[in-house]
mmCIF file of C-alpha atoms in Angstrom:
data_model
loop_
_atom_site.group_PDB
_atom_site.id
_atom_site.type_symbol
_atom_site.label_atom_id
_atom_site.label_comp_id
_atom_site.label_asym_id
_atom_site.label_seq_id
_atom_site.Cartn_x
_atom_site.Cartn_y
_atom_site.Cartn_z
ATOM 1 C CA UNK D 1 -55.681 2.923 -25.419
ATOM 2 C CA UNK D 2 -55.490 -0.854 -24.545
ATOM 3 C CA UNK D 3 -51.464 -2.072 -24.209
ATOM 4 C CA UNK D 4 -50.805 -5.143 -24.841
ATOM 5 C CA UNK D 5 -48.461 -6.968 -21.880
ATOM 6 C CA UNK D 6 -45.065 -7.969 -22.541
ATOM 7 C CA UNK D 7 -44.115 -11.636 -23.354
ATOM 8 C CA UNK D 8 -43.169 -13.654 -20.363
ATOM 9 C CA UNK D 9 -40.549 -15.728 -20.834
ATOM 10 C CA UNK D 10 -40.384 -19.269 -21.151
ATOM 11 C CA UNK D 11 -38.602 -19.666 -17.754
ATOM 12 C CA UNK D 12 -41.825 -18.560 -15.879
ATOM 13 C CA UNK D 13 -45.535 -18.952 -15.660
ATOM 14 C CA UNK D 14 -48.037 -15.635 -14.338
ATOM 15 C CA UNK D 15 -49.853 -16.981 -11.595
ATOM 16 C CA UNK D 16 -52.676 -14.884 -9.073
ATOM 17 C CA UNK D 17 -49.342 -14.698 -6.558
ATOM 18 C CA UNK D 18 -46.590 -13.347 -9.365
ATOM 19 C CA UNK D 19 -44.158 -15.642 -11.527
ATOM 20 C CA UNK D 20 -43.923 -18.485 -10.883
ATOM 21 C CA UNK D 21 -40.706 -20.556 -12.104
ATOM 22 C CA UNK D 22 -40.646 -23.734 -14.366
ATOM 23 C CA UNK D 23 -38.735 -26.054 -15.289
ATOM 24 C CA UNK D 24 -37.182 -24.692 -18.570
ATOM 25 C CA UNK D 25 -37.573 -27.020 -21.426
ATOM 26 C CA UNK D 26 -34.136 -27.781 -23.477
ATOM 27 C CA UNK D 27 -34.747 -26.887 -26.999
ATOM 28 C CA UNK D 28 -32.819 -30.231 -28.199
ATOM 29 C CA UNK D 29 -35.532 -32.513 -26.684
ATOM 30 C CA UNK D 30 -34.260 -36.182 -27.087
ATOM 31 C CA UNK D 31 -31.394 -35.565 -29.668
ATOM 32 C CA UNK D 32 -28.527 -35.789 -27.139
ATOM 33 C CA UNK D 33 -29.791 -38.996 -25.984
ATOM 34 C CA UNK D 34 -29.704 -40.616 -29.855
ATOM 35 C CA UNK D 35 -26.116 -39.560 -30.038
ATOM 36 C CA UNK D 36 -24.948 -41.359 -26.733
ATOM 37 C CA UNK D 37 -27.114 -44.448 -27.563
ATOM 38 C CA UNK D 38 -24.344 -46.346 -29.602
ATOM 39 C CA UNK D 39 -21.976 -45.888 -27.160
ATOM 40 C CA UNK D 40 -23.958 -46.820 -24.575
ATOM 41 C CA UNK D 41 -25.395 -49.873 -26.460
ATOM 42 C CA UNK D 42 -21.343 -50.711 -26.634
ATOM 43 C CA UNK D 43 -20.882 -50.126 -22.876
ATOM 44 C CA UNK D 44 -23.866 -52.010 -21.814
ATOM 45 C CA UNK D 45 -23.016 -55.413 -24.095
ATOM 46 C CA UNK D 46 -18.998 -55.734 -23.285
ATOM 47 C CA UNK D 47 -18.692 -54.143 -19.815
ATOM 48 C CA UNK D 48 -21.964 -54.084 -17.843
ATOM 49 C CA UNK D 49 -23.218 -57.743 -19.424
ATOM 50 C CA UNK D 50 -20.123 -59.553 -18.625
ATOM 51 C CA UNK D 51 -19.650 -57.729 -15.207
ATOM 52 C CA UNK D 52 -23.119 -59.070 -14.213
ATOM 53 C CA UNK D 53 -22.834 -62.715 -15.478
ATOM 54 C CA UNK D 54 -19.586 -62.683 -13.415
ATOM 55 C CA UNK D 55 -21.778 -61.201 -10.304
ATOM 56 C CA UNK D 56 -24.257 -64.064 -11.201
ATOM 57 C CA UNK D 57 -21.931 -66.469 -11.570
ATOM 58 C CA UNK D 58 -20.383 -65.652 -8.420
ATOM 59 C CA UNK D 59 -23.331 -66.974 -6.404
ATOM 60 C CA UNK D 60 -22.770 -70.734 -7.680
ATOM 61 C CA UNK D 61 -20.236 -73.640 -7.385
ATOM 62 C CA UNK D 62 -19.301 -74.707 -10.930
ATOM 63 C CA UNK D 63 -16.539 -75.963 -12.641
ATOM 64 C CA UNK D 64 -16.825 -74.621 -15.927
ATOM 65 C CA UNK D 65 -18.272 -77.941 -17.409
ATOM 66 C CA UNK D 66 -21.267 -79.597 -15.185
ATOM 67 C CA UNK D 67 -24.510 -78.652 -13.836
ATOM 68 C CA UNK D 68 -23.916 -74.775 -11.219
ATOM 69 C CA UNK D 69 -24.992 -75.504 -7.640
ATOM 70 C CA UNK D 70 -26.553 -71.803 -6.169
ATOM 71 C CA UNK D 71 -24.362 -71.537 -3.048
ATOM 72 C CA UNK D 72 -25.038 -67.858 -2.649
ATOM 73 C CA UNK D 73 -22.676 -65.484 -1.107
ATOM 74 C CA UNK D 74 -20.265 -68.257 -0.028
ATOM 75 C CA UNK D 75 -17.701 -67.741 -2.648
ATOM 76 C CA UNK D 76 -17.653 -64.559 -1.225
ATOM 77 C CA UNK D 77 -16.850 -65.854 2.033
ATOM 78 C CA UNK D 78 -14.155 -67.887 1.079
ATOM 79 C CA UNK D 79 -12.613 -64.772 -0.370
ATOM 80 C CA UNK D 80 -12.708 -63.249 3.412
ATOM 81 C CA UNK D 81 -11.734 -66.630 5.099
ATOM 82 C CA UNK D 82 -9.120 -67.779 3.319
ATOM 83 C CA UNK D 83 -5.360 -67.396 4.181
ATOM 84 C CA UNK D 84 -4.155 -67.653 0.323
ATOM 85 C CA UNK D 85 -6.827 -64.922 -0.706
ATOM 86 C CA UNK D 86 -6.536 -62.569 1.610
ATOM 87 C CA UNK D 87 -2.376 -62.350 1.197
ATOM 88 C CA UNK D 88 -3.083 -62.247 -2.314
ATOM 89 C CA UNK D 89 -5.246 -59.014 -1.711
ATOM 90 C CA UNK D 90 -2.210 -58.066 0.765
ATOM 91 C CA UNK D 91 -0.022 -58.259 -1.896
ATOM 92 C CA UNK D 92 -1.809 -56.055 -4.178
ATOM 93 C CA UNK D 93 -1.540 -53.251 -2.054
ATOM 94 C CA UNK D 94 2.101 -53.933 -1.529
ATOM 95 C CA UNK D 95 2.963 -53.533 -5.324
ATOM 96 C CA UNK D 96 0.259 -50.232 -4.883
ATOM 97 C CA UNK D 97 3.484 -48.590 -3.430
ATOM 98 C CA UNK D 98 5.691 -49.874 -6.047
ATOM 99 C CA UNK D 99 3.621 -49.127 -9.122
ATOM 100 C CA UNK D 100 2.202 -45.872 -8.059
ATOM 101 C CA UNK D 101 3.825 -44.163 -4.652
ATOM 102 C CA UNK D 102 7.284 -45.112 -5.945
ATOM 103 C CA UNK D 103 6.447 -43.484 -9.088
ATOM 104 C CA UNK D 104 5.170 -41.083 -8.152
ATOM 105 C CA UNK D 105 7.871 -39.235 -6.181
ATOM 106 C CA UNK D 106 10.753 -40.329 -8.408
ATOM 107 C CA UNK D 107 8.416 -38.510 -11.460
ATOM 108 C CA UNK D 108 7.742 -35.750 -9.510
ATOM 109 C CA UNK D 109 11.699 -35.486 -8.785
ATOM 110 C CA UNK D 110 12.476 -36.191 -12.959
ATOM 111 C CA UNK D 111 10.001 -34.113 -14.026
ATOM 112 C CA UNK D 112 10.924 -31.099 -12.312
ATOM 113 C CA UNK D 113 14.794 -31.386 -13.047
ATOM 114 C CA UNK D 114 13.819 -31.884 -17.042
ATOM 115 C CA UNK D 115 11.328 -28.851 -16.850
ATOM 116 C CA UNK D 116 13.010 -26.548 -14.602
ATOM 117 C CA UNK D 117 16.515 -26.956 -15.872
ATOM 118 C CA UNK D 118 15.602 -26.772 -19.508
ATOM 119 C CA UNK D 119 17.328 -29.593 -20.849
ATOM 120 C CA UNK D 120 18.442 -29.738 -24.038
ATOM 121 C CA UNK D 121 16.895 -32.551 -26.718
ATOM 122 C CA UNK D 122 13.670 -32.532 -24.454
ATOM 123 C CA UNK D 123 11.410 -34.453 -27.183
ATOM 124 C CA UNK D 124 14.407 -37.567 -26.713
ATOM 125 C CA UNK D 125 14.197 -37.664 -22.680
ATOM 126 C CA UNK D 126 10.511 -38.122 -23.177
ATOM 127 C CA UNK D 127 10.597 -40.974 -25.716
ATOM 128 C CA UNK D 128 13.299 -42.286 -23.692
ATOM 129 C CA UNK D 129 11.210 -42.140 -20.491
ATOM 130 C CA UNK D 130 7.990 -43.547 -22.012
ATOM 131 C CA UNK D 131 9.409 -46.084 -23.868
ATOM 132 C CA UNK D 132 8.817 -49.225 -21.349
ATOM 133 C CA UNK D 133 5.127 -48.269 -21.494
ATOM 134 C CA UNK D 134 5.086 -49.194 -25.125
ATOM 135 C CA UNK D 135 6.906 -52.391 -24.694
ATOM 136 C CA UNK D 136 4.503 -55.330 -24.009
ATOM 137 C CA UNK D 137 4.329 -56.239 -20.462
ATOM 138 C CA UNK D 138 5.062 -60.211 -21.495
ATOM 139 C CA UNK D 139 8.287 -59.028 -23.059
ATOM 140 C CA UNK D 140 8.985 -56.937 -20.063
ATOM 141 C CA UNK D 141 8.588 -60.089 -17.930
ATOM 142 C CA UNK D 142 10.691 -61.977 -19.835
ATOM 143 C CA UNK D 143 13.931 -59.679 -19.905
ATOM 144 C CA UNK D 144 13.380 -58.814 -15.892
ATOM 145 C CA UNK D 145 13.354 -62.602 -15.247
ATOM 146 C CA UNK D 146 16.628 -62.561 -17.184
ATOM 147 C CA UNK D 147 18.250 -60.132 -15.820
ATOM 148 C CA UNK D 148 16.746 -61.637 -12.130
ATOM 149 C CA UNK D 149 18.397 -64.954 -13.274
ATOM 150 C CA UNK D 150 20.661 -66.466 -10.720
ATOM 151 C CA UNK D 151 23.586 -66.158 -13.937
ATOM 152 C CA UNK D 152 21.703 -62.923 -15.005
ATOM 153 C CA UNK D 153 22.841 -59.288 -15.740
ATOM 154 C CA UNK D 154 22.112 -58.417 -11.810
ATOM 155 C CA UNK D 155 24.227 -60.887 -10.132
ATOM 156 C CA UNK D 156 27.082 -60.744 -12.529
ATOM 157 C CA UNK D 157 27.197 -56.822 -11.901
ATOM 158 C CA UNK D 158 27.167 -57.267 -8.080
ATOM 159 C CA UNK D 159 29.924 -59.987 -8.460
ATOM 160 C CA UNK D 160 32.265 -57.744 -10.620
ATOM 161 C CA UNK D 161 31.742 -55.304 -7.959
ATOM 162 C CA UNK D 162 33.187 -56.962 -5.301
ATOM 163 C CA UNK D 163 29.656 -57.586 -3.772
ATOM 164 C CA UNK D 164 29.146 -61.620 -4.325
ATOM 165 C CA UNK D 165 27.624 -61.798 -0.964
ATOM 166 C CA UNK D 166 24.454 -59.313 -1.776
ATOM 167 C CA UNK D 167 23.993 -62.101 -5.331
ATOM 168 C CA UNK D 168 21.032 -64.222 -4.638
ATOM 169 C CA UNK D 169 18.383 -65.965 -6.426
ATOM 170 C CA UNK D 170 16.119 -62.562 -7.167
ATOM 171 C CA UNK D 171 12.951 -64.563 -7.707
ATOM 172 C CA UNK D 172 13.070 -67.656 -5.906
ATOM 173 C CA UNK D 173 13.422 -65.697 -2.527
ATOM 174 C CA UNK D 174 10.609 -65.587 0.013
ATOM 175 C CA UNK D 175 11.282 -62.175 1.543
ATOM 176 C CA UNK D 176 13.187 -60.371 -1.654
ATOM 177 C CA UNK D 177 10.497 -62.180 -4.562
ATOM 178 C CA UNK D 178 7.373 -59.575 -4.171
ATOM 179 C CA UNK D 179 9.519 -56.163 -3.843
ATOM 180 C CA UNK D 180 11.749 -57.880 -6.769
ATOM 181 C CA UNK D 181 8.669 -57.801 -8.910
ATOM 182 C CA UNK D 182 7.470 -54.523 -7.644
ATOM 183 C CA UNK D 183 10.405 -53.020 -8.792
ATOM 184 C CA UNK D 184 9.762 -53.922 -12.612
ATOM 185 C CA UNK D 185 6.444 -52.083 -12.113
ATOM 186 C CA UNK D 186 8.180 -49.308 -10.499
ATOM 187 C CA UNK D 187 10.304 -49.209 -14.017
ATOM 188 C CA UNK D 188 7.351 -49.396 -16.149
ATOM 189 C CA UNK D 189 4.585 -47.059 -14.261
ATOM 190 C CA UNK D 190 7.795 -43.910 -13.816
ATOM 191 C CA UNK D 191 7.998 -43.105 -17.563
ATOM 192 C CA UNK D 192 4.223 -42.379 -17.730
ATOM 193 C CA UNK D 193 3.716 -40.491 -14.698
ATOM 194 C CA UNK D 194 6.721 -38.618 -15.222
ATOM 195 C CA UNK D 195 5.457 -37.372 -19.022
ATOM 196 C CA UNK D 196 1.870 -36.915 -17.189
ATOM 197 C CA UNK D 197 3.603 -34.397 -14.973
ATOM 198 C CA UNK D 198 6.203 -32.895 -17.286
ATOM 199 C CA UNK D 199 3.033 -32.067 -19.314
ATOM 200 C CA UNK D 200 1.518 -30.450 -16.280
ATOM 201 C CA UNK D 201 4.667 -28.574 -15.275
ATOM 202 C CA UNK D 202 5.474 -27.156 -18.242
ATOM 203 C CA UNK D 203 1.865 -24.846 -18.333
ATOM 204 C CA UNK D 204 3.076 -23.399 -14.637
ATOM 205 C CA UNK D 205 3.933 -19.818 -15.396
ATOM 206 C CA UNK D 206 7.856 -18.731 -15.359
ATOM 207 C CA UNK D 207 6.419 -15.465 -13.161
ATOM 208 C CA UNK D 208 5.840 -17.585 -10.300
ATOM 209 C CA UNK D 209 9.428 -18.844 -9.896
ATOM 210 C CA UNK D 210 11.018 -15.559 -10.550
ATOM 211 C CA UNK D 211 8.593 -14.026 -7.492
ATOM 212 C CA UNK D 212 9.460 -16.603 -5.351
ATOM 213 C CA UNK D 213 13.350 -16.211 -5.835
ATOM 214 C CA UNK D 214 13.110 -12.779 -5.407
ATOM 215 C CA UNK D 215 11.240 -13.455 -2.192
ATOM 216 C CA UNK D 216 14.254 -15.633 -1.229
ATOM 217 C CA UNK D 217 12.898 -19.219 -1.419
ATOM 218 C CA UNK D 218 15.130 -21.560 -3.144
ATOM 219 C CA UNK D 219 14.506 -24.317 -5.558
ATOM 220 C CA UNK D 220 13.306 -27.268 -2.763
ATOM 221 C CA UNK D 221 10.821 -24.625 -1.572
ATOM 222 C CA UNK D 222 9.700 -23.562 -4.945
ATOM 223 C CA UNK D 223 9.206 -27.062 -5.824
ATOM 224 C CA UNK D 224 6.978 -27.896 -3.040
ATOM 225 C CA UNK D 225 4.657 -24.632 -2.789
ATOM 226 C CA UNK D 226 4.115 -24.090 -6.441
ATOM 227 C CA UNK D 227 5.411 -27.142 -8.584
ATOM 228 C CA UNK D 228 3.939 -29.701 -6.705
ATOM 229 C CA UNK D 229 0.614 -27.862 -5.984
ATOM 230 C CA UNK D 230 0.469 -26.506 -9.462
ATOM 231 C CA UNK D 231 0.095 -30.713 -10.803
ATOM 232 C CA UNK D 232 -2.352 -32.002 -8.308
ATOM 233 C CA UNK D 233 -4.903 -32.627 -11.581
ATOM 234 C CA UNK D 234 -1.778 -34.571 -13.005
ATOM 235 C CA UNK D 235 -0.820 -36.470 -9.872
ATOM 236 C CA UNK D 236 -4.347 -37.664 -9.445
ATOM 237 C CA UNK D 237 -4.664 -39.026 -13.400
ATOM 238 C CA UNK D 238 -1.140 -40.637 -12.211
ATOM 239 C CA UNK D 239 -2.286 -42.435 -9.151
ATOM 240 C CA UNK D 240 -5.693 -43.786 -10.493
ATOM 241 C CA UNK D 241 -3.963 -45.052 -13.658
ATOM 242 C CA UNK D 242 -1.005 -46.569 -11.682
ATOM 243 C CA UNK D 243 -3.002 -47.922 -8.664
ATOM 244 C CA UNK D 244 -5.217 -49.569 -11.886
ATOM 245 C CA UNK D 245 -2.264 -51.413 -13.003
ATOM 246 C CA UNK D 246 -1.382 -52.407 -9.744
ATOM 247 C CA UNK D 247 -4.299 -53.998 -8.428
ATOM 248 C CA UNK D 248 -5.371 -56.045 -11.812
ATOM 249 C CA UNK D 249 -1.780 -56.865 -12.856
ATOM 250 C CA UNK D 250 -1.518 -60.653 -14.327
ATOM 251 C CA UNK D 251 1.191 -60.865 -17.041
ATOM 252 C CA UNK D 252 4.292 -59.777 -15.379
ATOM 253 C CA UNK D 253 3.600 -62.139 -12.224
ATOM 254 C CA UNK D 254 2.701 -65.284 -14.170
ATOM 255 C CA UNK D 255 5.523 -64.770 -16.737
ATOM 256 C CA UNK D 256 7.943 -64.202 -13.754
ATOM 257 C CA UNK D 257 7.289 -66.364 -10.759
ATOM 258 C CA UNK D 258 3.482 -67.765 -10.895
ATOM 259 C CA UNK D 259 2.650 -66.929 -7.980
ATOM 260 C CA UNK D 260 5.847 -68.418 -6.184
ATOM 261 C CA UNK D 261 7.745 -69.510 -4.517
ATOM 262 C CA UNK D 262 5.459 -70.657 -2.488
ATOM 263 C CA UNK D 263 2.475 -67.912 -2.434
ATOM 264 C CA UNK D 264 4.651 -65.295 -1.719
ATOM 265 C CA UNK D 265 3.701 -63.123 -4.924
ATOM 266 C CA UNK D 266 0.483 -64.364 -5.972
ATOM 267 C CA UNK D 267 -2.093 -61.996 -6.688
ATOM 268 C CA UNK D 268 -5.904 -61.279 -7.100
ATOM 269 C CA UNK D 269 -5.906 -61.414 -10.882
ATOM 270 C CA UNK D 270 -3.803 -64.448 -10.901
ATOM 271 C CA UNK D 271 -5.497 -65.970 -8.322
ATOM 272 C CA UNK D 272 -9.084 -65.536 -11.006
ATOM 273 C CA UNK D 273 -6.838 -67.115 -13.267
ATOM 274 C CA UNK D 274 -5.917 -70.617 -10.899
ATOM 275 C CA UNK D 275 -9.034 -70.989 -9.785
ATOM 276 C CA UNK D 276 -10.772 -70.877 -13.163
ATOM 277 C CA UNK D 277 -8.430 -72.860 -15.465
ATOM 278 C CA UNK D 278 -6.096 -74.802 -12.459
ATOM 279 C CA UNK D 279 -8.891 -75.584 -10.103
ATOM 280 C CA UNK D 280 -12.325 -75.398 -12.102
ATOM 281 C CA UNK D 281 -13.466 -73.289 -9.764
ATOM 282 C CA UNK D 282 -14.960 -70.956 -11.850
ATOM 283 C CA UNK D 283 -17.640 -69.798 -9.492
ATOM 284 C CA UNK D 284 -15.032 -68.805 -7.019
ATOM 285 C CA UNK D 285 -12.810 -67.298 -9.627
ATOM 286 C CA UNK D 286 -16.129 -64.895 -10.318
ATOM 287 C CA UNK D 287 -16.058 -63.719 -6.734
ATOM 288 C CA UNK D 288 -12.406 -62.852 -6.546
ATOM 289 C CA UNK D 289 -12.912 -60.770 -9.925
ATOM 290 C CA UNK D 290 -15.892 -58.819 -8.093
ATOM 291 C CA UNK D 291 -14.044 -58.051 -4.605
ATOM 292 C CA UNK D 292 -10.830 -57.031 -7.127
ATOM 293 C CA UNK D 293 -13.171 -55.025 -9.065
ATOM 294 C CA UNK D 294 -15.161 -53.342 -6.216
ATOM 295 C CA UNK D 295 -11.809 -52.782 -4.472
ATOM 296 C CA UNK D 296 -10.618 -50.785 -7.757
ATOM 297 C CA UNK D 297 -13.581 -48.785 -8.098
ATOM 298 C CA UNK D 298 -13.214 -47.915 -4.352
ATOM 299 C CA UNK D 299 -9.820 -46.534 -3.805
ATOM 300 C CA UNK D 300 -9.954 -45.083 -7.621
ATOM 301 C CA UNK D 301 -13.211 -43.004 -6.510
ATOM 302 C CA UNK D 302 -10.588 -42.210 -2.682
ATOM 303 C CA UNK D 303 -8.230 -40.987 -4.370
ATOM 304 C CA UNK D 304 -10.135 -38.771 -6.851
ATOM 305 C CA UNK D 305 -12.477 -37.517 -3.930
ATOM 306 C CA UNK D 306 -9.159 -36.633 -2.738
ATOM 307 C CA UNK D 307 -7.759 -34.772 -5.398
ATOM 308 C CA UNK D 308 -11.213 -32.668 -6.005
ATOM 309 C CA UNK D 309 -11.088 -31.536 -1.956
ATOM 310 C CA UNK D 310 -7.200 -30.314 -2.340
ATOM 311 C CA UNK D 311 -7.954 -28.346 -5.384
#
């Protein structure tokens, strides 16, 4: 009696030397592809169509007005060559500490004490915390170059203090100007990493603790083998979103000291700005937005790598 063989599957092909495997063919053909279109079609006309004009306009000397001369990747050695570029990118990683390592440990420290010590009126702290990130960073600016004011809130404190040598002129001070202005980033970037990793803390399990205080560690201990460990997902979302800020921030040092005194705080993203609509150098301008941007992508894709090799 003839038997009939059973049906192979579609993942394999009967060949003269046994199965054979295939590629398996997804059921969905093409579909996926017609959902992710229209975003794409988005992505591709405001980010990856501006991005290369900039690239292409990078390679030319133009003013914004007259005929481009190609010039080719000189622009982008100007960016390497010159003094008032290269402390701007300097600078940029100076306010990395303040918007992002600063942070960072003070929301690691508030986080914990909020989490662990079940505070009361939790859903307050966090509003309270978060609330510079809604403010605009303009009006920000503003009030921090009041209270910076040589008559501001700051001075008048230190003087009613009994410390009227330490008052100073916050923002018109070569060595004090750039940490001055970190410092208002410092305010602004701790209320979101601190909800990011009250979030993350609040999912560690209460079991852990309790087994590490009945193996006798105590809370510093605790909070540095399982707290910190426990957020590493959260810490990294914190430090790419901070170090973000950092590195493209334009509002809070043109409303505060333009780049001053001298060139002492002047930064990539401002310095797009000056060349562009100061010095019609627009062409120049381009290439500074393309290191910045480059630079950006680079430590954003360190510090993830990072993350994903600690976890």
């Amino acid at each position: 009696m003839r038997t009939s063989s059973p049906p192979t599957s579609d993942a394999t092909v009967r060949g003269p030397g046994g199965p054979a495997p295939v590629r398996r063919r997804s059921r969905y053909g093409l579909t996926p592809y017609w959902f992710l279109l229209p975003a794409l079609v988005v992505y591709a006309l405001f980010l990856l169509y501006p991005l290369g004009r900039a690239v292409q306009i990078s390679l030319y000397d133009w003013d914004g007005l007259s005929l481009a001369t190609f010039v080719g990747p000189a622009n982008y050695a100007d960016v390497l060559t010159d003094d008032r570029l290269r402390s701007a990118f300097g600078h940029s990683l100076v306010l990395i500490f303040f918007f992002a390592v600063l942070p960072l440990g003070i929301g690691l420290v508030l986080a914990a004490l909020l989490t662990r010590g079940q505070v009361r009126g939790m859903g307050f702290f966090r509003t309270v915390i978060f609330l510079p990130q809604v403010i605009a960073m303009v009006v920000v600016a503003v009030a921090w170059r009041q209270i910076y004011a040589p008559d501001g809130q700051l001075n008048t404190l230190l003087r009613a203090v009994g410390l009227d040598a330490l008052t100073r002129t916050w923002l018109g001070d070569f060595t004090l100007t750039l940490p001055a202005v970190g410092l208002i980033g410092t305010w602004v970037s701790t209320g979101l990493v601190t909800v990011l990793l009250m979030a993350g803390m609040s999912r560690i399990p209460t079991e852990l603790y309790e087994a590490a205080t009945l193996d006798g560690a105590g809370a510093v201990r605790s909070f540095l083998f399982i707290t910190v460990p426990s957020v590493r997902a959260e810490v990294v979302v914190a430090l790419t979103m901070t170090i973000i800020a950092a590195l493209k921030t334009f509002d809070l040092v043109y409303v505060t000291t333009s780049g001053g005194p001298g060139a002492t705080t002047t930064v990539p993203s401002f310095e797009v700005y000056r060349r562009a609509f100061q010095l019609g150098e627009v062409g120049s301008a381009a290439a500074v937005a393309v290191v910045l941007t480059v630079l950006i992508f680079g430590i954003n894709i360190a510090v993830n790598r990072i993350g994903e090799r600690e976890s």
